[in-house]
mmCIF file of C-alpha atoms and ligand atoms in Angstrom:
data_model
loop_
_atom_site.group_PDB
_atom_site.id
_atom_site.type_symbol
_atom_site.label_atom_id
_atom_site.label_comp_id
_atom_site.label_asym_id
_atom_site.label_seq_id
_atom_site.Cartn_x
_atom_site.Cartn_y
_atom_site.Cartn_z
ATOM 1 C CA MET A 68 -14.741 21.464 22.186
ATOM 2 C CA LYS A 69 -12.115 23.650 20.959
ATOM 3 C CA ARG A 70 -11.849 27.200 22.022
ATOM 4 C CA ASP A 71 -9.964 30.046 20.466
ATOM 5 C CA LEU A 72 -7.663 31.444 23.168
ATOM 6 C CA SER A 73 -6.002 33.959 21.269
ATOM 7 C CA PRO A 74 -5.641 37.069 23.176
ATOM 8 C CA LEU A 75 -7.082 39.564 20.784
ATOM 9 C CA SER A 76 -9.399 38.977 17.897
ATOM 10 C CA HIS A 77 -7.590 40.521 15.036
ATOM 11 C CA ASP A 78 -5.605 39.832 11.829
ATOM 12 C CA THR A 79 -1.891 41.331 11.395
ATOM 13 C CA PRO A 80 -0.910 42.436 7.809
ATOM 14 C CA GLY A 81 2.735 42.653 8.344
ATOM 15 C CA PRO A 82 5.142 44.385 10.837
ATOM 16 C CA LEU A 83 5.736 48.075 10.426
ATOM 17 C CA PRO A 84 9.479 49.447 10.389
ATOM 18 C CA SER A 85 10.696 50.221 13.501
ATOM 19 C CA PRO A 86 10.580 53.756 15.026
ATOM 20 C CA ALA A 87 14.057 53.742 14.390
ATOM 21 C CA GLU A 88 14.201 52.502 11.097
ATOM 22 C CA LEU A 89 11.735 55.248 10.033
ATOM 23 C CA ARG A 90 13.729 57.972 11.827
ATOM 24 C CA ALA A 91 16.555 56.672 10.006
ATOM 25 C CA GLN A 92 14.953 56.807 6.421
ATOM 26 C CA LEU A 93 13.549 60.066 7.196
ATOM 27 C CA PRO A 94 15.907 62.137 9.421
ATOM 28 C CA LEU A 95 15.560 65.797 10.671
ATOM 29 C CA SER A 96 18.005 68.022 9.385
ATOM 30 C CA ASP A 97 20.366 69.869 12.382
ATOM 31 C CA THR A 98 18.822 73.129 11.078
ATOM 32 C CA SER A 99 15.066 71.834 11.728
ATOM 33 C CA ALA A 100 15.752 70.412 14.857
ATOM 34 C CA LEU A 101 17.140 73.583 16.074
ATOM 35 C CA THR A 102 13.716 75.387 14.732
ATOM 36 C CA ILE A 103 11.800 72.558 16.884
ATOM 37 C CA GLY A 104 13.792 73.001 19.980
ATOM 38 C CA ALA A 105 13.652 76.742 20.071
ATOM 39 C CA ALA A 106 9.760 76.467 19.264
ATOM 40 C CA ARG A 107 9.295 74.171 22.198
ATOM 41 C CA GLN A 108 11.104 76.519 24.625
ATOM 42 C CA THR A 109 9.392 79.450 22.954
ATOM 43 C CA VAL A 110 5.850 78.123 24.049
ATOM 44 C CA ARG A 111 7.667 77.311 27.597
ATOM 45 C CA ASP A 112 8.677 80.907 27.823
ATOM 46 C CA ILE A 113 4.919 81.910 26.592
ATOM 47 C CA LEU A 114 3.279 79.762 29.404
ATOM 48 C CA ASP A 115 6.189 80.801 31.967
ATOM 49 C CA ARG A 116 5.229 84.666 31.279
ATOM 50 C CA ARG A 117 8.698 85.067 30.146
ATOM 51 C CA ASP A 118 7.416 85.725 26.526
ATOM 52 C CA PRO A 119 4.366 87.999 26.486
ATOM 53 C CA ARG A 120 3.087 87.011 22.944
ATOM 54 C CA LEU A 121 -0.331 84.805 22.428
ATOM 55 C CA MET A 122 0.215 81.586 21.106
ATOM 56 C CA VAL A 123 -1.814 81.016 18.184
ATOM 57 C CA VAL A 124 -2.222 77.032 17.110
ATOM 58 C CA VAL A 125 -3.710 77.432 13.661
ATOM 59 C CA GLY A 126 -4.553 74.841 10.683
ATOM 60 C CA PRO A 127 -6.622 72.355 9.374
ATOM 61 C CA CYS A 128 -8.967 70.154 11.375
ATOM 62 C CA SER A 129 -7.146 67.395 9.698
ATOM 63 C CA ILE A 130 -4.211 66.929 6.926
ATOM 64 C CA HIS A 131 -5.876 64.778 4.008
ATOM 65 C CA ASP A 132 -4.481 66.445 1.123
ATOM 66 C CA LEU A 133 -0.563 66.895 1.525
ATOM 67 C CA HIS A 134 -0.297 69.088 -1.486
ATOM 68 C CA ALA A 135 -2.775 71.564 -0.131
ATOM 69 C CA GLY A 136 -1.185 71.077 3.387
ATOM 70 C CA ARG A 137 1.964 72.429 1.908
ATOM 71 C CA ASP A 138 0.269 75.064 0.367
ATOM 72 C CA TYR A 139 -1.404 76.248 3.591
ATOM 73 C CA ALA A 140 1.806 75.472 5.276
ATOM 74 C CA ARG A 141 3.696 78.122 2.899
ATOM 75 C CA ARG A 142 0.971 80.778 3.454
ATOM 76 C CA LEU A 143 1.049 80.270 7.313
ATOM 77 C CA LYS A 144 4.930 80.727 7.385
ATOM 78 C CA ALA A 145 4.698 84.064 5.456
ATOM 79 C CA LEU A 146 1.604 85.272 7.800
ATOM 80 C CA ALA A 147 3.524 84.166 10.912
ATOM 81 C CA ASP A 148 6.743 85.798 10.065
ATOM 82 C CA GLU A 149 4.406 89.006 9.537
ATOM 83 C CA VAL A 150 2.732 88.790 13.104
ATOM 84 C CA ALA A 151 5.844 87.353 14.848
ATOM 85 C CA ASP A 152 6.531 90.676 17.122
ATOM 86 C CA THR A 153 2.805 89.635 18.907
ATOM 87 C CA LEU A 154 1.818 86.267 17.959
ATOM 88 C CA PHE A 155 3.821 83.002 18.123
ATOM 89 C CA VAL A 156 2.273 80.911 15.296
ATOM 90 C CA VAL A 157 2.303 77.001 15.555
ATOM 91 C CA MET A 158 0.376 74.984 12.603
ATOM 92 C CA ARG A 159 -1.912 72.497 13.385
ATOM 93 C CA VAL A 160 -0.809 69.414 11.691
ATOM 94 C CA TYR A 161 -3.311 66.715 12.858
ATOM 95 C CA PHE A 162 -2.971 63.621 11.609
ATOM 96 C CA GLU A 163 -4.933 61.340 14.041
ATOM 97 C CA LYS A 164 -8.778 61.679 14.744
ATOM 98 C CA PRO A 165 -10.687 60.774 17.685
ATOM 99 C CA ARG A 166 -14.329 60.131 16.647
ATOM 100 C CA THR A 167 -17.338 60.445 18.597
ATOM 101 C CA ARG A 168 -18.713 57.051 16.952
ATOM 102 C CA VAL A 169 -17.012 56.087 13.365
ATOM 103 C CA GLY A 170 -15.307 57.583 10.829
ATOM 104 C CA TRP A 171 -12.061 58.442 8.832
ATOM 105 C CA LYS A 172 -9.238 58.446 11.538
ATOM 106 C CA GLY A 173 -6.952 60.470 9.846
ATOM 107 C CA LEU A 174 -3.902 60.325 7.492
ATOM 108 C CA ILE A 175 -1.677 58.047 9.626
ATOM 109 C CA ASN A 176 -4.633 55.663 10.083
ATOM 110 C CA ASP A 177 -5.881 55.311 6.545
ATOM 111 C CA PRO A 178 -3.929 57.681 4.235
ATOM 112 C CA ARG A 179 -5.569 56.549 0.975
ATOM 113 C CA MET A 180 -9.148 57.315 2.387
ATOM 114 C CA ASP A 181 -10.418 54.165 1.371
ATOM 115 C CA GLY A 182 -10.505 51.662 4.459
ATOM 116 C CA SER A 183 -7.184 50.084 3.223
ATOM 117 C CA PHE A 184 -5.456 51.176 6.475
ATOM 118 C CA ARG A 185 -2.127 51.397 5.296
ATOM 119 C CA ILE A 186 -0.695 52.678 8.505
ATOM 120 C CA ASP A 187 2.925 51.944 7.267
ATOM 121 C CA GLU A 188 2.525 54.664 4.749
ATOM 122 C CA GLY A 189 0.561 56.754 6.937
ATOM 123 C CA LEU A 190 3.350 57.098 9.238
ATOM 124 C CA ALA A 191 6.055 57.827 6.590
ATOM 125 C CA LEU A 192 3.912 60.358 4.925
ATOM 126 C CA ALA A 193 3.123 61.798 8.286
ATOM 127 C CA ARG A 194 6.993 62.060 9.106
ATOM 128 C CA ARG A 195 7.790 63.627 5.802
ATOM 129 C CA PHE A 196 5.387 66.050 5.937
ATOM 130 C CA LEU A 197 6.215 67.435 9.537
ATOM 131 C CA ILE A 198 10.026 67.268 8.478
ATOM 132 C CA GLU A 199 8.851 69.582 5.184
ATOM 133 C CA VAL A 200 6.986 71.953 7.869
ATOM 134 C CA ALA A 201 9.846 72.238 10.088
ATOM 135 C CA ASP A 202 12.292 73.048 7.168
ATOM 136 C CA LEU A 203 10.107 76.161 6.385
ATOM 137 C CA GLY A 204 10.796 77.065 9.588
ATOM 138 C CA LEU A 205 7.331 76.612 11.098
ATOM 139 C CA PRO A 206 6.498 74.807 14.168
ATOM 140 C CA ALA A 207 3.602 72.277 14.205
ATOM 141 C CA ALA A 208 1.128 71.080 16.695
ATOM 142 C CA THR A 209 -0.612 67.955 16.748
ATOM 143 C CA GLU A 210 -3.216 65.740 18.732
ATOM 144 C CA THR A 211 -1.298 62.615 20.075
ATOM 145 C CA LEU A 212 -4.140 60.226 20.213
ATOM 146 C CA ASP A 213 -2.339 56.700 19.342
ATOM 147 C CA PRO A 214 0.386 56.171 22.139
ATOM 148 C CA VAL A 215 2.402 54.464 19.619
ATOM 149 C CA SER A 216 2.509 57.259 17.231
ATOM 150 C CA PRO A 217 4.836 59.570 18.869
ATOM 151 C CA HIS A 218 7.741 57.272 18.923
ATOM 152 C CA TYR A 219 7.460 57.814 14.858
ATOM 153 C CA VAL A 220 6.512 61.416 15.045
ATOM 154 C CA GLY A 221 7.025 62.777 18.405
ATOM 155 C CA GLU A 222 10.410 64.863 17.799
ATOM 156 C CA LEU A 223 8.655 66.916 15.070
ATOM 157 C CA ILE A 224 6.211 68.462 17.159
ATOM 158 C CA SER A 225 6.328 71.720 19.090
ATOM 159 C CA TRP A 226 2.916 71.731 20.815
ATOM 160 C CA ALA A 227 0.831 68.666 21.645
ATOM 161 C CA ALA A 228 -2.857 68.387 22.572
ATOM 162 C CA ILE A 229 -4.640 65.622 24.433
ATOM 163 C CA GLY A 230 -8.213 65.717 23.329
ATOM 164 C CA ALA A 231 -11.586 66.069 24.921
ATOM 165 C CA ARG A 232 -12.202 62.308 24.267
ATOM 166 C CA THR A 233 -9.118 61.000 26.178
ATOM 167 C CA THR A 234 -8.254 63.446 28.640
ATOM 168 C CA GLU A 235 -9.686 61.020 31.298
ATOM 169 C CA SER A 236 -7.517 58.398 30.049
ATOM 170 C CA GLN A 237 -4.714 57.252 32.257
ATOM 171 C CA THR A 238 -2.791 55.843 28.888
ATOM 172 C CA HIS A 239 -2.965 59.234 27.361
ATOM 173 C CA ARG A 240 -1.807 61.066 30.710
ATOM 174 C CA GLU A 241 1.014 58.544 30.953
ATOM 175 C CA MET A 242 1.806 59.345 27.348
ATOM 176 C CA ALA A 243 2.092 63.114 28.185
ATOM 177 C CA SER A 244 3.940 62.513 31.085
ATOM 178 C CA GLY A 245 6.989 61.734 28.491
ATOM 179 C CA LEU A 246 6.223 63.824 25.620
ATOM 180 C CA GLY A 247 9.090 66.507 25.325
ATOM 181 C CA MET A 248 6.952 69.496 24.281
ATOM 182 C CA PRO A 249 4.241 71.505 26.320
ATOM 183 C CA VAL A 250 0.740 69.821 26.139
ATOM 184 C CA GLY A 251 -2.576 71.055 26.249
ATOM 185 C CA PHE A 252 -5.420 68.882 27.602
ATOM 186 C CA LYS A 253 -8.775 69.706 26.269
ATOM 187 C CA ASN A 254 -11.712 69.537 28.772
ATOM 188 C CA GLY A 255 -14.394 66.981 28.551
ATOM 189 C CA THR A 256 -17.074 66.788 26.055
ATOM 190 C CA ASP A 257 -19.269 67.385 28.868
ATOM 191 C CA GLY A 258 -17.673 70.617 29.403
ATOM 192 C CA LYS A 259 -15.869 69.537 32.742
ATOM 193 C CA VAL A 260 -12.848 71.320 33.578
ATOM 194 C CA ASP A 261 -11.736 69.150 36.596
ATOM 195 C CA THR A 262 -10.906 66.107 34.012
ATOM 196 C CA ALA A 263 -8.254 68.216 32.592
ATOM 197 C CA VAL A 264 -6.884 69.394 35.688
ATOM 198 C CA ASN A 265 -6.427 65.973 37.197
ATOM 199 C CA ALA A 266 -4.725 65.143 33.635
ATOM 200 C CA ILE A 267 -2.364 67.825 34.081
ATOM 201 C CA ALA A 268 -1.669 66.746 37.848
ATOM 202 C CA SER A 269 -1.491 63.116 36.703
ATOM 203 C CA SER A 270 1.000 63.899 33.637
ATOM 204 C CA SER A 271 3.439 65.984 35.466
ATOM 205 C CA HIS A 272 4.379 63.062 37.546
ATOM 206 C CA PRO A 273 6.775 60.323 36.268
ATOM 207 C CA HIS A 274 4.979 57.055 35.486
ATOM 208 C CA ALA A 275 6.158 53.564 34.130
ATOM 209 C CA PHE A 276 4.063 51.749 31.914
ATOM 210 C CA LEU A 277 3.984 49.245 29.021
ATOM 211 C CA GLY A 278 4.634 50.447 25.380
ATOM 212 C CA ILE A 279 7.448 50.144 22.763
ATOM 213 C CA ASP A 280 11.082 50.895 22.432
ATOM 214 C CA ALA A 281 12.960 52.506 19.313
ATOM 215 C CA ASP A 282 13.304 49.251 17.897
ATOM 216 C CA GLY A 283 9.409 48.489 18.450
ATOM 217 C CA ARG A 284 9.859 45.684 21.052
ATOM 218 C CA ALA A 285 7.340 45.926 23.805
ATOM 219 C CA ALA A 286 8.960 47.663 26.799
ATOM 220 C CA VAL A 287 8.631 49.255 30.144
ATOM 221 C CA ILE A 288 8.609 52.835 29.643
ATOM 222 C CA ARG A 289 9.762 55.420 32.527
ATOM 223 C CA THR A 290 8.819 58.848 31.854
ATOM 224 C CA PRO A 291 10.172 61.698 33.706
ATOM 225 C CA GLY A 292 6.788 63.818 34.107
ATOM 226 C CA ASN A 293 5.858 66.732 31.786
ATOM 227 C CA PRO A 294 5.931 70.073 33.668
ATOM 228 C CA TYR A 295 4.351 72.031 30.976
ATOM 229 C CA GLY A 296 1.020 70.449 31.012
ATOM 230 C CA HIS A 297 -2.110 73.164 30.550
ATOM 231 C CA LEU A 298 -5.657 73.783 29.770
ATOM 232 C CA VAL A 299 -7.523 73.800 26.578
ATOM 233 C CA LEU A 300 -11.137 75.174 26.841
ATOM 234 C CA ARG A 301 -13.274 73.790 23.721
ATOM 235 C CA GLY A 302 -16.489 74.352 25.377
ATOM 236 C CA GLY A 303 -18.696 71.265 26.018
ATOM 237 C CA GLY A 304 -21.902 69.888 27.363
ATOM 238 C CA GLY A 305 -23.893 72.169 25.028
ATOM 239 C CA ARG A 306 -22.243 75.600 25.914
ATOM 240 C CA PRO A 307 -19.097 77.447 25.044
ATOM 241 C CA ASN A 308 -16.440 78.455 27.879
ATOM 242 C CA TYR A 309 -14.253 80.908 26.326
ATOM 243 C CA ASP A 310 -16.113 83.840 28.130
ATOM 244 C CA ALA A 311 -14.342 85.844 31.092
ATOM 245 C CA ALA A 312 -16.707 83.956 33.558
ATOM 246 C CA SER A 313 -15.788 80.695 32.339
ATOM 247 C CA VAL A 314 -12.313 81.767 32.019
ATOM 248 C CA ALA A 315 -12.473 82.736 35.644
ATOM 249 C CA LEU A 316 -13.922 79.590 36.773
ATOM 250 C CA ALA A 317 -11.096 77.651 35.270
ATOM 251 C CA GLU A 318 -8.675 79.432 36.582
ATOM 252 C CA GLN A 319 -9.979 78.745 40.185
ATOM 253 C CA ALA A 320 -10.226 75.009 38.878
ATOM 254 C CA LEU A 321 -6.293 75.066 38.368
ATOM 255 C CA GLY A 322 -5.643 76.720 41.608
ATOM 256 C CA LYS A 323 -7.708 74.436 43.586
ATOM 257 C CA GLY A 324 -5.998 71.769 41.639
ATOM 258 C CA GLY A 325 -2.613 73.077 42.555
ATOM 259 C CA GLN A 326 -1.981 73.985 38.675
ATOM 260 C CA PRO A 327 -0.521 77.034 36.992
ATOM 261 C CA PRO A 328 -3.419 79.499 35.638
ATOM 262 C CA ASN A 329 -2.119 78.393 31.980
ATOM 263 C CA ILE A 330 -5.310 78.160 29.422
ATOM 264 C CA VAL A 331 -5.370 77.898 25.868
ATOM 265 C CA ILE A 332 -8.587 78.790 24.321
ATOM 266 C CA ASP A 333 -9.927 76.680 21.313
ATOM 267 C CA CYS A 334 -11.992 78.862 19.022
ATOM 268 C CA ALA A 335 -13.584 75.868 17.331
ATOM 269 C CA HIS A 336 -15.582 72.885 18.456
ATOM 270 C CA ASP A 337 -18.110 73.484 21.040
ATOM 271 C CA ASN A 338 -16.813 77.114 21.796
ATOM 272 C CA SER A 339 -18.229 77.710 18.330
ATOM 273 C CA ASN A 340 -20.941 75.085 18.096
ATOM 274 C CA LYS A 341 -19.081 73.581 15.106
ATOM 275 C CA ASN A 342 -20.074 76.962 13.186
ATOM 276 C CA HIS A 343 -16.376 78.087 11.621
ATOM 277 C CA SER A 344 -18.186 81.417 10.907
ATOM 278 C CA LEU A 345 -18.074 82.092 14.999
ATOM 279 C CA GLN A 346 -14.429 81.212 15.605
ATOM 280 C CA ALA A 347 -13.636 84.986 14.730
ATOM 281 C CA GLY A 348 -15.704 86.221 17.337
ATOM 282 C CA VAL A 349 -14.259 83.849 20.178
ATOM 283 C CA MET A 350 -10.833 84.886 19.191
ATOM 284 C CA ALA A 351 -11.734 88.473 19.114
ATOM 285 C CA ASP A 352 -13.236 88.314 22.540
ATOM 286 C CA VAL A 353 -10.136 86.299 24.062
ATOM 287 C CA VAL A 354 -8.081 89.407 22.464
ATOM 288 C CA ARG A 355 -10.419 91.933 24.507
ATOM 289 C CA GLN A 356 -10.138 89.450 27.431
ATOM 290 C CA ARG A 357 -6.260 90.036 27.237
ATOM 291 C CA LEU A 358 -6.632 93.572 26.816
ATOM 292 C CA ALA A 359 -8.586 93.921 29.864
ATOM 293 C CA GLY A 360 -5.841 92.585 32.163
ATOM 294 C CA ASN A 361 -6.530 88.644 31.883
ATOM 295 C CA ARG A 362 -2.738 86.810 32.495
ATOM 296 C CA SER A 363 -4.360 83.554 32.673
ATOM 297 C CA VAL A 364 -4.874 82.904 28.399
ATOM 298 C CA ALA A 365 -1.621 81.941 26.884
ATOM 299 C CA GLY A 366 -2.991 80.993 23.437
ATOM 300 C CA VAL A 367 -5.823 80.389 20.989
ATOM 301 C CA MET A 368 -6.638 77.235 18.457
ATOM 302 C CA VAL A 369 -8.605 78.380 15.273
ATOM 303 C CA GLU A 370 -9.471 75.417 12.739
ATOM 304 C CA SER A 371 -8.377 76.889 9.428
ATOM 305 C CA PHE A 372 -7.811 75.590 5.973
ATOM 306 C CA ILE A 373 -7.747 77.300 2.277
ATOM 307 C CA GLU A 374 -11.578 77.100 1.813
ATOM 308 C CA ALA A 375 -14.208 77.802 4.161
ATOM 309 C CA GLY A 376 -16.271 74.936 5.872
ATOM 310 C CA ASN A 377 -15.710 71.202 5.230
ATOM 311 C CA GLN A 378 -17.209 68.296 3.048
ATOM 312 C CA ALA A 379 -18.149 64.699 3.390
ATOM 313 C CA ILE A 380 -15.435 62.339 1.891
ATOM 314 C CA PRO A 381 -16.915 61.552 -1.568
ATOM 315 C CA ALA A 382 -16.919 57.858 -2.865
ATOM 316 C CA GLU A 383 -14.789 59.186 -5.736
ATOM 317 C CA LEU A 384 -11.906 60.729 -4.288
ATOM 318 C CA SER A 385 -11.106 62.980 -7.457
ATOM 319 C CA ALA A 386 -14.406 64.743 -6.263
ATOM 320 C CA LEU A 387 -12.859 66.061 -3.509
ATOM 321 C CA ARG A 388 -12.836 70.227 -3.087
ATOM 322 C CA TYR A 389 -9.152 71.286 -2.725
ATOM 323 C CA GLY A 390 -8.303 72.911 0.258
ATOM 324 C CA CYS A 391 -11.430 72.007 2.355
ATOM 325 C CA SER A 392 -11.521 70.298 5.606
ATOM 326 C CA VAL A 393 -12.795 66.272 5.292
ATOM 327 C CA THR A 394 -13.638 66.532 9.140
ATOM 328 C CA ASP A 395 -14.790 69.749 11.164
ATOM 329 C CA PRO A 396 -15.616 72.742 9.332
ATOM 330 C CA CYS A 397 -12.582 75.667 9.061
ATOM 331 C CA VAL A 398 -12.353 79.269 8.135
ATOM 332 C CA ASP A 399 -10.961 79.918 5.213
ATOM 333 C CA TRP A 400 -7.494 81.573 4.392
ATOM 334 C CA ASP A 401 -8.409 85.099 3.883
ATOM 335 C CA GLU A 402 -10.604 85.107 7.220
ATOM 336 C CA THR A 403 -7.679 83.285 8.533
ATOM 337 C CA ALA A 404 -5.241 86.060 7.842
ATOM 338 C CA ALA A 405 -7.856 88.856 9.085
ATOM 339 C CA MET A 406 -8.388 87.139 12.215
ATOM 340 C CA LEU A 407 -4.590 86.999 12.940
ATOM 341 C CA ARG A 408 -3.660 90.645 11.685
ATOM 342 C CA ALA A 409 -6.537 91.829 13.634
ATOM 343 C CA ALA A 410 -5.281 90.298 16.712
ATOM 344 C CA ARG A 411 -1.838 91.661 16.051
ATOM 345 C CA GLU A 412 -3.076 94.970 15.689
ATOM 346 C CA ALA A 413 -5.061 95.023 18.867
ATOM 347 C CA LEU A 414 -2.588 93.447 21.040
ATOM 348 C CA ARG A 415 0.634 94.882 19.563
ATOM 349 C CA ALA A 416 1.072 97.547 22.310
ATOM 350 C CA ASP A 417 -0.178 95.485 25.093
ATOM 351 C CA VAL A 418 2.503 92.928 24.193
ATOM 352 C CA ALA A 419 5.350 95.720 23.730
ATOM 353 C CA ALA A 420 4.258 96.679 27.062
ATOM 354 C CA ARG A 421 4.235 93.547 28.622
ATOM 355 C CA ARG A 422 7.430 92.716 27.175
ATOM 356 C CA LYS A 423 9.292 95.868 28.717
ATOM 357 C CA GLY A 424 7.592 95.765 32.232
ATOM 358 C CA ALA A 425 7.913 93.442 34.736
ATOM 359 C CA ASP A 426 4.216 92.580 34.420
ATOM 360 C CA VAL A 427 4.934 89.504 31.899
HETATM 361 O O1 E4P B 524 -11.898 67.871 15.593
HETATM 362 C C1 E4P B 524 -12.388 66.510 15.425
HETATM 363 C C2 E4P B 524 -13.703 66.196 15.836
HETATM 364 O O2 E4P B 524 -14.499 67.342 16.200
HETATM 365 C C3 E4P B 524 -13.595 65.094 16.428
HETATM 366 O O3 E4P B 524 -12.875 64.137 15.701
HETATM 367 C C4 E4P B 524 -14.999 64.436 16.454
HETATM 368 O O4 E4P B 524 -15.388 64.198 15.184
HETATM 369 P P1 E4P B 524 -16.944 63.603 14.938
HETATM 370 O O5 E4P B 524 -17.898 63.762 16.340
HETATM 371 O O6 E4P B 524 -17.293 64.060 13.510
HETATM 372 O O7 E4P B 524 -16.574 61.858 15.179
HETATM 373 C C1 PEP B 525 -10.848 66.721 18.033
HETATM 374 C C2 PEP B 525 -10.077 67.924 18.319
HETATM 375 O O1 PEP B 525 -10.898 68.241 19.511
HETATM 376 P P1 PEP B 525 -11.759 67.949 20.690
HETATM 377 O O2 PEP B 525 -10.948 66.937 21.390
HETATM 378 O O3 PEP B 525 -11.862 69.017 21.430
HETATM 379 O O4 PEP B 525 -12.914 67.620 20.087
HETATM 380 C C3 PEP B 525 -9.341 68.498 17.488
HETATM 381 O O5 PEP B 525 -8.945 69.544 17.901
HETATM 382 O O6 PEP B 525 -8.983 68.402 16.437
#
C-alpha cells in the first residue's frame, strides 16, 4: 500500500521574495532609520529611568484599511508632538492577529480579507505602510507573531509585543532574543504573570535555533539575547490586573524572577473586559499610580481608532465602516486625544520634577 510520506500536509502557491529582495524593493530612508534608532533608544531610556516620560503605545487593534491607517497616523503624529514633553507616543501598527480560535489573522496573512491569503502582497503592504509611518517621524509598535515576519519588517519597529497567547512559546522567546527593539511580554490569557517573567528571563539569553536568513534560506540563527524584555499587564482569567495591588504583585514576581520592575499596562483586553469605554478609566488609574509615586509603570497601551467600537467583517467589503476596528473595540479619535491630553496635564509637573531630580 502506498503511503504519503510528505513531511507536512500543505500546498505552496509559490515562493515569496526573500527578505533581502523586499528590503531592496522598499528601502528605508536614512532619515527614517535615524527616527527609528532614536525611538528605540528613547524606549530603552524610559525603561532605564533615564527618560521620565510615560510611553503610550496607542493605535488600532489591527490595521485593515491603509487609507484609514494613514489618516490615523497623521492625526497621531500631531498629537504626539503636542504631548511630547510628558508622553512618548508610539503608534500601534498591528498587522498580525493571534486568534483564540479562528478569524481574520491580519493584513499580512490575508490583505484582501477574502480568504485569498496573499501573504506576498501583505508583506509588501505592511512594509510600505511602516515606511510611511517612519517618514512621518512617528515610531511604530507591533505584535511579532510569525517568526518569519520580522525578517521582512522588523527594522521598522521601535517597540514589539509578544502576545498573551504566545508568551509561553519557546519559538517566540527565541525570536524576541534577537529583536533589536525592546519587547513587552504580555501576561498569559489566564492572568498568570510568571509566564511572562519566565519569557523575559529566557529572551535575555542568547539562543540558537532554526530560522531563515536574509536570502530566505533555512539557516541556524544565533541571537545575542534581548536585555530590554519587560512585562505587559493585560488582565486575564476573568479579572483585570492594572490596579496598584496587582502592580505590586507583578513587581514582586519580577523581583523574584531576577528581572527589573518594568511594567506596561494594557488598558484594553481583559483590563477593560474588551469594553472600549472602560479604557480611559484604566489609563486614569495608571496616571494616579504614577502620581502616588509608582516607579515601575513605564508605559500604557490603548486600542484606539478613528471611530469607536468594532465591526464584523461584512461579506461585501464596500460595506465596511471607515476607521472602525475589525478586531477588538477601540476608543475613537476624540476620546484618544482627550485621554492623552488629560494624562499629559496630570503628569506634566511630575515628569518635569523627575527629569530635574535624581529620582528618575
Ligand atoms: O487583540 C486582539 C484580540 O484580542 C486577539 O487577537 C484575540 O481575538 P479573538 O479572541 O477574537 O480571536
Ligand atoms: C492580541 C493582543 O493582545 P493580547 O495578546 O493581550 O490578547 C493585542 O494587543 O492585539
